[in-house]
Coordinates of C-alpha atoms and ligand atoms in Angstrom, one line a residue:
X52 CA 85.2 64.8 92.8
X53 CA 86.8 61.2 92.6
X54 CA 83.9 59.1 90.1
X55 CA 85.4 58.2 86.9
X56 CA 84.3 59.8 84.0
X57 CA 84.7 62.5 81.6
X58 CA 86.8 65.1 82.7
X59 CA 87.8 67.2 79.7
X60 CA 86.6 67.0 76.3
X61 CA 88.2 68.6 72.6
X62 CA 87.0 68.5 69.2
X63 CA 88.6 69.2 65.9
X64 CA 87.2 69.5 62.2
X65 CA 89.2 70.0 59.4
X66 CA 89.8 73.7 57.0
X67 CA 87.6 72.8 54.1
X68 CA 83.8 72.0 53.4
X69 CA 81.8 71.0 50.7
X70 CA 77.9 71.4 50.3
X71 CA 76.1 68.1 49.0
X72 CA 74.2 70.6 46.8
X73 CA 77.0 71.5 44.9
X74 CA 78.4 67.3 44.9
X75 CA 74.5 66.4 43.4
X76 CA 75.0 69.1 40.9
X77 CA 78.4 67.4 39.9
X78 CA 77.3 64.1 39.9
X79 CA 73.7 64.5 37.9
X80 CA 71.8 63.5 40.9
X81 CA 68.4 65.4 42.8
X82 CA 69.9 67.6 45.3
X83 CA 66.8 67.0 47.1
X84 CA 68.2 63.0 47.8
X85 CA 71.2 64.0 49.4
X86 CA 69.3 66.7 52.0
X87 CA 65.8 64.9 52.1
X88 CA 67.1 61.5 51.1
X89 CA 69.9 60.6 53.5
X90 CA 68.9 64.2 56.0
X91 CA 73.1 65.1 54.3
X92 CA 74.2 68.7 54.6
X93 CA 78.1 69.6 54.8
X94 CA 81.4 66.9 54.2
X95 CA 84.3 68.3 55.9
X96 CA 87.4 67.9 54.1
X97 CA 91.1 67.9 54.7
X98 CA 92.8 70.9 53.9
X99 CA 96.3 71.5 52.9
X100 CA 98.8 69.5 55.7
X101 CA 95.6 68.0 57.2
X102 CA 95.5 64.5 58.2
X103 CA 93.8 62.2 60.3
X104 CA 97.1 63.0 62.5
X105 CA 96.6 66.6 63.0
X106 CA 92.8 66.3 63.5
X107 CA 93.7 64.3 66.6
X108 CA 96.2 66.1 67.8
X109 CA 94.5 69.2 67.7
X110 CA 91.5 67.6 69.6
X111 CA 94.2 65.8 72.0
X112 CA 95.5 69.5 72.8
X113 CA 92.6 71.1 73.1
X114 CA 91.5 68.7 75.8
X115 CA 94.4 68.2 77.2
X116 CA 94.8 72.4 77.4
X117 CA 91.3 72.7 79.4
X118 CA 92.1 69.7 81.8
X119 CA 93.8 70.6 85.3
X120 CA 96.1 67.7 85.1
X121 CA 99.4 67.4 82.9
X122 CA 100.4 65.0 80.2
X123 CA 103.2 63.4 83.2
X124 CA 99.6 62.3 84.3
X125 CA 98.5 60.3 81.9
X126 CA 98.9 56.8 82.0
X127 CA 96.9 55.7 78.8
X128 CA 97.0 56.7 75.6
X129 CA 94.4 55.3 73.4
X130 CA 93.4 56.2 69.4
X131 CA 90.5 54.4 68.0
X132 CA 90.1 55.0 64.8
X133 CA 89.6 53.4 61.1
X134 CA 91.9 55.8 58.9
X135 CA 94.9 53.7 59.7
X136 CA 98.5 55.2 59.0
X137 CA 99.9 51.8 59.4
X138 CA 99.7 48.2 60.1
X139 CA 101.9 48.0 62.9
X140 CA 102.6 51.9 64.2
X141 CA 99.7 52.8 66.4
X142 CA 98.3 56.1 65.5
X143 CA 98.3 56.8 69.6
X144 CA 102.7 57.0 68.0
X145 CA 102.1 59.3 65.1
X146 CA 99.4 61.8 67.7
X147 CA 102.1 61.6 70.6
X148 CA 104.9 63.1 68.1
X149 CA 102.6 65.2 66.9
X150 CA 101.8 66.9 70.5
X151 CA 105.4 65.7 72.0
X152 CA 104.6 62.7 74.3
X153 CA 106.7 60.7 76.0
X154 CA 106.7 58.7 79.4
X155 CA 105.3 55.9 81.4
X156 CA 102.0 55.4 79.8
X157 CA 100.2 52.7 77.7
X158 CA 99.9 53.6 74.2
X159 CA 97.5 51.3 71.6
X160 CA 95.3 52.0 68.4
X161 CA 91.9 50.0 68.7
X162 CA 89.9 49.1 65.1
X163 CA 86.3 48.3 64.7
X164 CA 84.8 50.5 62.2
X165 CA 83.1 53.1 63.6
X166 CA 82.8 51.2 66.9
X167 CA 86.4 51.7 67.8
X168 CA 86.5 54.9 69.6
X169 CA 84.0 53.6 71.8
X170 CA 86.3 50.4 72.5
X171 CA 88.5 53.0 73.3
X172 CA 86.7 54.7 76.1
X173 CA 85.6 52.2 77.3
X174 CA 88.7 50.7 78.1
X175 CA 90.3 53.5 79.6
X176 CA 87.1 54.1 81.9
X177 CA 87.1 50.8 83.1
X178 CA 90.9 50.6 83.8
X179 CA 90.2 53.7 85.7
X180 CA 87.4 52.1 87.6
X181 CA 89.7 49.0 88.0
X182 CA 92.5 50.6 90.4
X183 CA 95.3 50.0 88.1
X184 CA 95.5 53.3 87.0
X185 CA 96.9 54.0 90.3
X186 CA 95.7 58.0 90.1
X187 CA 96.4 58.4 86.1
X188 CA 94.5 59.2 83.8
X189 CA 93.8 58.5 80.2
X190 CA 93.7 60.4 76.9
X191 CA 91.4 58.8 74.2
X192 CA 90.7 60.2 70.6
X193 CA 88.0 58.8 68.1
X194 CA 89.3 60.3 64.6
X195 CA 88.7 59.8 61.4
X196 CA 88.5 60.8 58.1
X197 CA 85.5 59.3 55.7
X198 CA 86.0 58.9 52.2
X199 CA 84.4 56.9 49.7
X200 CA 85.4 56.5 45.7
X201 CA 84.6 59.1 43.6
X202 CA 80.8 58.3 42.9
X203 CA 80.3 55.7 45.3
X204 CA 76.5 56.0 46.7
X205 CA 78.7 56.5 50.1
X206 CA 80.1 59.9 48.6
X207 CA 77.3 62.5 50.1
X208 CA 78.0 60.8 53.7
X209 CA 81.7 61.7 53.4
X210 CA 83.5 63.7 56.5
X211 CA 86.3 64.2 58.6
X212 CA 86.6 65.1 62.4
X213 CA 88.1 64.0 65.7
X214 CA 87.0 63.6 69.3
X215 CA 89.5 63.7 72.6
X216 CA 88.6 63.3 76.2
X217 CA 90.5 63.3 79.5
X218 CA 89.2 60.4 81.3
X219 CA 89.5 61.2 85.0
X220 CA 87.2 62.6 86.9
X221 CA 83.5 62.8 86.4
X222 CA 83.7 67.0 85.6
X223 CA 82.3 66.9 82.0
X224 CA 80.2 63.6 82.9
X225 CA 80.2 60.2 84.4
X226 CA 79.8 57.3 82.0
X227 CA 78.1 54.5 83.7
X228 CA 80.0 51.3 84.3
X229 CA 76.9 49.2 83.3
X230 CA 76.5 49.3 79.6
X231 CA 74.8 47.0 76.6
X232 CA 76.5 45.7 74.1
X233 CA 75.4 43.2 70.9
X234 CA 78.0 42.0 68.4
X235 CA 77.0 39.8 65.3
X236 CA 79.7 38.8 62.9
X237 CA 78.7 40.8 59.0
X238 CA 80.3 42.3 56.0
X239 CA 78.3 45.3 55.6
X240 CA 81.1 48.0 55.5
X241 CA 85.2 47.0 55.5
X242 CA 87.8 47.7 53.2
X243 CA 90.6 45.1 52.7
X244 CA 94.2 45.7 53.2
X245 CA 95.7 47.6 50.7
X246 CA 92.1 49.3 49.5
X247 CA 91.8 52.9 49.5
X248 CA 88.2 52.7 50.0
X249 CA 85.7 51.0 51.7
X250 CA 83.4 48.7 50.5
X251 CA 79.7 48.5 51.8
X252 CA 76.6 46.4 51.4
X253 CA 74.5 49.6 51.9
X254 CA 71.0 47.2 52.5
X255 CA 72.8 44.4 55.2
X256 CA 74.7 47.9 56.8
X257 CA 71.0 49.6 57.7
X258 CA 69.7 45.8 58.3
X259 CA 72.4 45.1 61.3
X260 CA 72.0 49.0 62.5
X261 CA 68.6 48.5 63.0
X262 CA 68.9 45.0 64.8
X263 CA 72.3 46.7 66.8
X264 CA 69.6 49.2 68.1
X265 CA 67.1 46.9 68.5
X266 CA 69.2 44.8 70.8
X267 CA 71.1 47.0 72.8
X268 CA 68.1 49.0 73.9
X269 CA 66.2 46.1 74.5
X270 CA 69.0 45.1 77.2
X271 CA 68.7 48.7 78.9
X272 CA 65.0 48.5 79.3
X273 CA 65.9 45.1 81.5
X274 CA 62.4 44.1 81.1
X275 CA 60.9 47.8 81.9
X276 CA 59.0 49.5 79.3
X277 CA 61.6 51.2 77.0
X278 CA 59.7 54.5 77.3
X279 CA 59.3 55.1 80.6
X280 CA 63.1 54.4 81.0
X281 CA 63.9 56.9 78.3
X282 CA 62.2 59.4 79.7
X283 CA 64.9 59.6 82.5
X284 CA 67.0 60.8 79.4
X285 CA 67.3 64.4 78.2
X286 CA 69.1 63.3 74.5
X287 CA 69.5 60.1 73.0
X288 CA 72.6 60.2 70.8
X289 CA 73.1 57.2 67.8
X290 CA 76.5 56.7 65.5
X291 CA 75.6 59.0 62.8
X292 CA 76.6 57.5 59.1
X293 CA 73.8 60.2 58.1
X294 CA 71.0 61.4 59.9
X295 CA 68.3 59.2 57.8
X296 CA 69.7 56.4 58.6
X297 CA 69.4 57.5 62.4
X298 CA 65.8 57.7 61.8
X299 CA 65.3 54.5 60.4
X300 CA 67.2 53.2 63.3
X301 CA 64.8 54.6 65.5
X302 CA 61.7 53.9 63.9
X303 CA 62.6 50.6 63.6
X304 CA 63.2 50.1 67.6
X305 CA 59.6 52.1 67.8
X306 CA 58.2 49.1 65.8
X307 CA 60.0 46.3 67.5
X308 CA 58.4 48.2 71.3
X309 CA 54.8 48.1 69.6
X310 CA 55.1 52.1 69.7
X311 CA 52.6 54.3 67.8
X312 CA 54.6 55.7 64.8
X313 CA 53.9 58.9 65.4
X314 CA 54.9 58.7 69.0
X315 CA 58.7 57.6 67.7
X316 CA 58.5 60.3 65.2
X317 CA 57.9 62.3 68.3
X318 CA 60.6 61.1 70.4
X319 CA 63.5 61.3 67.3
X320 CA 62.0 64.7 66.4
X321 CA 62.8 65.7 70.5
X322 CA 65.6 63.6 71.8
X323 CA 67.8 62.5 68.6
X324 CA 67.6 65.1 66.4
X325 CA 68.7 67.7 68.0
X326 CA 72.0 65.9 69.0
X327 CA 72.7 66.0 65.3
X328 CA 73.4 69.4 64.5
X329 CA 76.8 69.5 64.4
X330 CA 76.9 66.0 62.4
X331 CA 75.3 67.5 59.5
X332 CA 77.9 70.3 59.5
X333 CA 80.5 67.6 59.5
X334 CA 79.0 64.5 57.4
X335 CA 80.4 60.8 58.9
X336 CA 83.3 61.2 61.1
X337 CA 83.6 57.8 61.4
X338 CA 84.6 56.7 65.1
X339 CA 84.3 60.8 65.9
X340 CA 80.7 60.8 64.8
X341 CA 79.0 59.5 67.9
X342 CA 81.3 61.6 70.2
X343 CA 80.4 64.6 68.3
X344 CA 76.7 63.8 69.0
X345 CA 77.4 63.3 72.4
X346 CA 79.5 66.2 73.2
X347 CA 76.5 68.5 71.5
X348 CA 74.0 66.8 73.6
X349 CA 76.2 67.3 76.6
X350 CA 77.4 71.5 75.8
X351 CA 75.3 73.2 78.1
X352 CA 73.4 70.1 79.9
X353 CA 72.4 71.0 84.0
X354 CA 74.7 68.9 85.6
X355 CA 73.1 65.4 86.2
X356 CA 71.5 65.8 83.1
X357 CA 70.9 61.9 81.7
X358 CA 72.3 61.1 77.9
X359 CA 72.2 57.9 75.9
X360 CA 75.2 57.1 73.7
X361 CA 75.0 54.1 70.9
X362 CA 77.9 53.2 69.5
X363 CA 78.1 51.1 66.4
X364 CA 80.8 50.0 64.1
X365 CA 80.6 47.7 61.6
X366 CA 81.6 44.1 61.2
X367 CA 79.4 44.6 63.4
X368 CA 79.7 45.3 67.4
X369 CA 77.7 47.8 69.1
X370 CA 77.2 49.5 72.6
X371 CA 74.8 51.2 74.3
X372 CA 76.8 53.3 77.0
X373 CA 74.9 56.1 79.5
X374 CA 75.9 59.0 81.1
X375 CA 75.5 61.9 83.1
X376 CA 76.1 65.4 82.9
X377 CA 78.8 66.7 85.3
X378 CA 79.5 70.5 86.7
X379 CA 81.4 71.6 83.8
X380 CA 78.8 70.4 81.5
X381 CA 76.6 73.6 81.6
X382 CA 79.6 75.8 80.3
X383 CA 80.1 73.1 77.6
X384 CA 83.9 74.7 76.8
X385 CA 84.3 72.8 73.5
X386 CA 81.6 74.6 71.7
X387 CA 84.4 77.1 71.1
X388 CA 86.3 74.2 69.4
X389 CA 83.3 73.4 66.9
X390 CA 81.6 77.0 66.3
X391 CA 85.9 78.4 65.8
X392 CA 86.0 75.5 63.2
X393 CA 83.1 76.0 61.1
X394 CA 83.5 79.7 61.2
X395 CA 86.7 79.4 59.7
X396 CA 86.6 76.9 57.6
X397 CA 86.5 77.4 53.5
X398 CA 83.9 76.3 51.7
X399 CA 85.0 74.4 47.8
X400 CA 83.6 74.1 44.9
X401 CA 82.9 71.4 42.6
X402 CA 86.0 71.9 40.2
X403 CA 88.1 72.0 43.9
X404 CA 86.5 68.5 44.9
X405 CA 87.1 67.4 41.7
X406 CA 90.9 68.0 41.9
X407 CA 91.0 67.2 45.1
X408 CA 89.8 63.6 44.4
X409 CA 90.5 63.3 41.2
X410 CA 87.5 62.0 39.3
Ligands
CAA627 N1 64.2 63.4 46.7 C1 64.0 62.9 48.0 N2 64.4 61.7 48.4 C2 65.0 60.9 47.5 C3 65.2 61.3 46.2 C4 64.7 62.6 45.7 N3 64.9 63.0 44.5 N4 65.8 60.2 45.5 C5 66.0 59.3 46.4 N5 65.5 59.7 47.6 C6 65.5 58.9 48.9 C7 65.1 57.5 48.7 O1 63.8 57.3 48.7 C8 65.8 56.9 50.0 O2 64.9 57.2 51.1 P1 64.4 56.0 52.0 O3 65.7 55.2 52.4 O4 63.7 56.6 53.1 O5 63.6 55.1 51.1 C9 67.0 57.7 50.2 O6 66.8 58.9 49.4 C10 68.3 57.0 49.7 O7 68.1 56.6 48.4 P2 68.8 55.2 48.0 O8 68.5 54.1 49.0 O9 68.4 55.0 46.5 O10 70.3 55.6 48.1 P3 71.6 54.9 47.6 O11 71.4 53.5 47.3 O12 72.1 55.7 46.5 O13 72.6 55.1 48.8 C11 73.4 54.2 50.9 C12 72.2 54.9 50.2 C13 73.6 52.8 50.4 C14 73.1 54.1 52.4 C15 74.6 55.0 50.6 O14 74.5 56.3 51.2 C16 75.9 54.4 51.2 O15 76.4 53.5 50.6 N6 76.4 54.9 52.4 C17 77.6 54.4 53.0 C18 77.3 53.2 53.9 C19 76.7 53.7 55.1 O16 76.8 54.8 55.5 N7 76.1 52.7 55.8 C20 75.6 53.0 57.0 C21 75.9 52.0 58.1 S1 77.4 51.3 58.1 C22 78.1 52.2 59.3 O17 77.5 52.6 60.3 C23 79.6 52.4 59.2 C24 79.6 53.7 58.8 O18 79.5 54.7 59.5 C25 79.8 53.9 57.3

């Protein structure tokens, strides 16, 4: 197989969980606005030694252990990410001591909110596609960990979780080199140097999501109607901040298509939805959360399956990218990686939460 694509994928959530049950009892609030409300279930948590270093790592490995191809193959080493360890070190540094890499490859951290894994990717697929990887290939994480202040609206959407891929060959899926991208300059979510926490305009961040998904579909229709094209797709996956929010994204590109509400309804209930299982096990992971979606939609996906990917950080840039299911799709190996994680991780209590952030 020589298209460029996905050829091995790994996934990593942290030791610790905590229901948004128990973080609405702590807090005063309806439990009923953090599961209904916002569609929030689970936030994964660090445990002890975790960090948004070892997520990656341990997703890096376990793609890198599943590939055929050794780390002397890699020419590309790529993090994208928003929990920054530095601002100068590259996290692509701090992940390549943590799995012991060293040699001639290109090593870089890319930032744009949750957009930046994506950036990522997308880089390393089209230096692929270029030639100048001259038969390498390229590793590329999206990991994060997603942590507002202490009773910050944000708090229920918390999470943690990482994302690698091999990009190589097309074995797990080729990623089309055609994509759609729309980029508007907005403060709807940053956090200043030297914050620990983010700051958010929760109103202008659903406002620019909606017109990200407005745009970038509109582009892939190319002046077709948008629903015939997406019924070539089996799964349309969306950046997950929380799975409401994914809804109103979607209902808002029904209205701007003219589409009868109940027939978007439809659609989400059948092609997005689904895609978010393992999201509301994991709460916002940030640059991860897409890739999570994706990988979900792609575990055990009939090779040449068609998926949708929209990628959108904020600031705000955003990219519709689409791919298709390769051979090794239908075994969909990382599912070990997600179902070993949630089976072992621990779920804490309020009084745990409370010490871990401390308010
Ligand atoms: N039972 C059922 N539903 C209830 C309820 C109850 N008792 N009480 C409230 N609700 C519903 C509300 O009606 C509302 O639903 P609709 O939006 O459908 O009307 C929903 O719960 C949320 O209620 P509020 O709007 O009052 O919630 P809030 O203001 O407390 O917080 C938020 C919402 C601003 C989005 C907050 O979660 C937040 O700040 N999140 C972080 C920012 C974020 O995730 N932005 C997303 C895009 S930015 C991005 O993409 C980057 C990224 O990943 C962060």
């Amino acid at each position: 197989m020589t298209t460029t694509g996905i050829a091995s994928l790994g996934l990593a959530l942290p030791s610790r969980y905590l229901d948004v049950r128990d973080l609405a009892a702590l807090r005063g609030v309806d439990p009923d606005k953090f599961t209904k409300g916002l569609g929030c279930h689970e936030i994964a948590l660090l445990g002890e030694g975790e960090d948004v270093v070892t997520l990656a790592a341990s997703a890096a490995e376990r793609a890198l252990a599943r590939w055929g191809g050794s780390p002397k193959d890699l020419g590309l080493v790529a993090v994208g990410t928003e929990t920054a360890q530095d601002m100068s070190r590259p996290l692509s540094a701090f992940v390549a001591d943590a799995i012991g890499l060293r040699g001639a490859y290109r090593s870089y951290e890319t930032k744009h909110a949750c957009y930046g894994g994506t950036v990522a990717l997308r880089q390393a697929l089209e230096w692929k596609a270029s030639g100048a990887a001259r038969g390498k290939a390229a590793l590329v994480i999206a990991s994060d960990v997603a942590l507002y202040a202490p009773k910050d609206p944000g708090e229920p959407t918390q999470g943690a979780g990482a994302v690698a891929f091999i990009v190589d060959d097309a074995s797990v899926a080729e990623v089309d080199l055609e994509s759609h991208a729309w980029a508007e300059p907005a403060f709807d979510f940053w956090r200043p140097v030297g914050e620990s926490f983010p700051r958010v305009d929760g109103p202008l961040s659903l406002a620019c999501y909606e017109t990200a998904t407005t745009e970038c579909f509109r582009q892939l229709a190319g002046g077709r109607p948008l629903a015939d094209v997406l019924e070539g797709f089996a799964a349309l996956c969306f950046h997950v901040p929380f799975p409401k929010m994914v809804k109103k994204g979607v209902m808002k590109l029904g209205e701007a298509q003219g589409w009868d509400e109940g027939a978007t309804s439809a659609l989400f209930e059948s092609k997005v939805m689904p895609t978010m299982e393992w999201n509301r096990r994991t709460g916002n992971s940030y640059t991860a959360a897409l890739w999570t979606s994706v990988a979900k939609a792609l575990a055990g996906a009939a090779s040449g399956t068609r998926v949708a990917a929209f990628s959108y950080g904020s600031g705000f840039g955003s990219e519709l990218l689409t791919l298709t299911a390769g051979p090794a799709a239908a075994a969909g190996a990382w599912v070990a990686d997600v179902e070993g994680d949630l089976a072992r991780r621990e779920r804490i209590d309020a009084d745990t939460y409370l010490a871990y952030r401390g308010a």
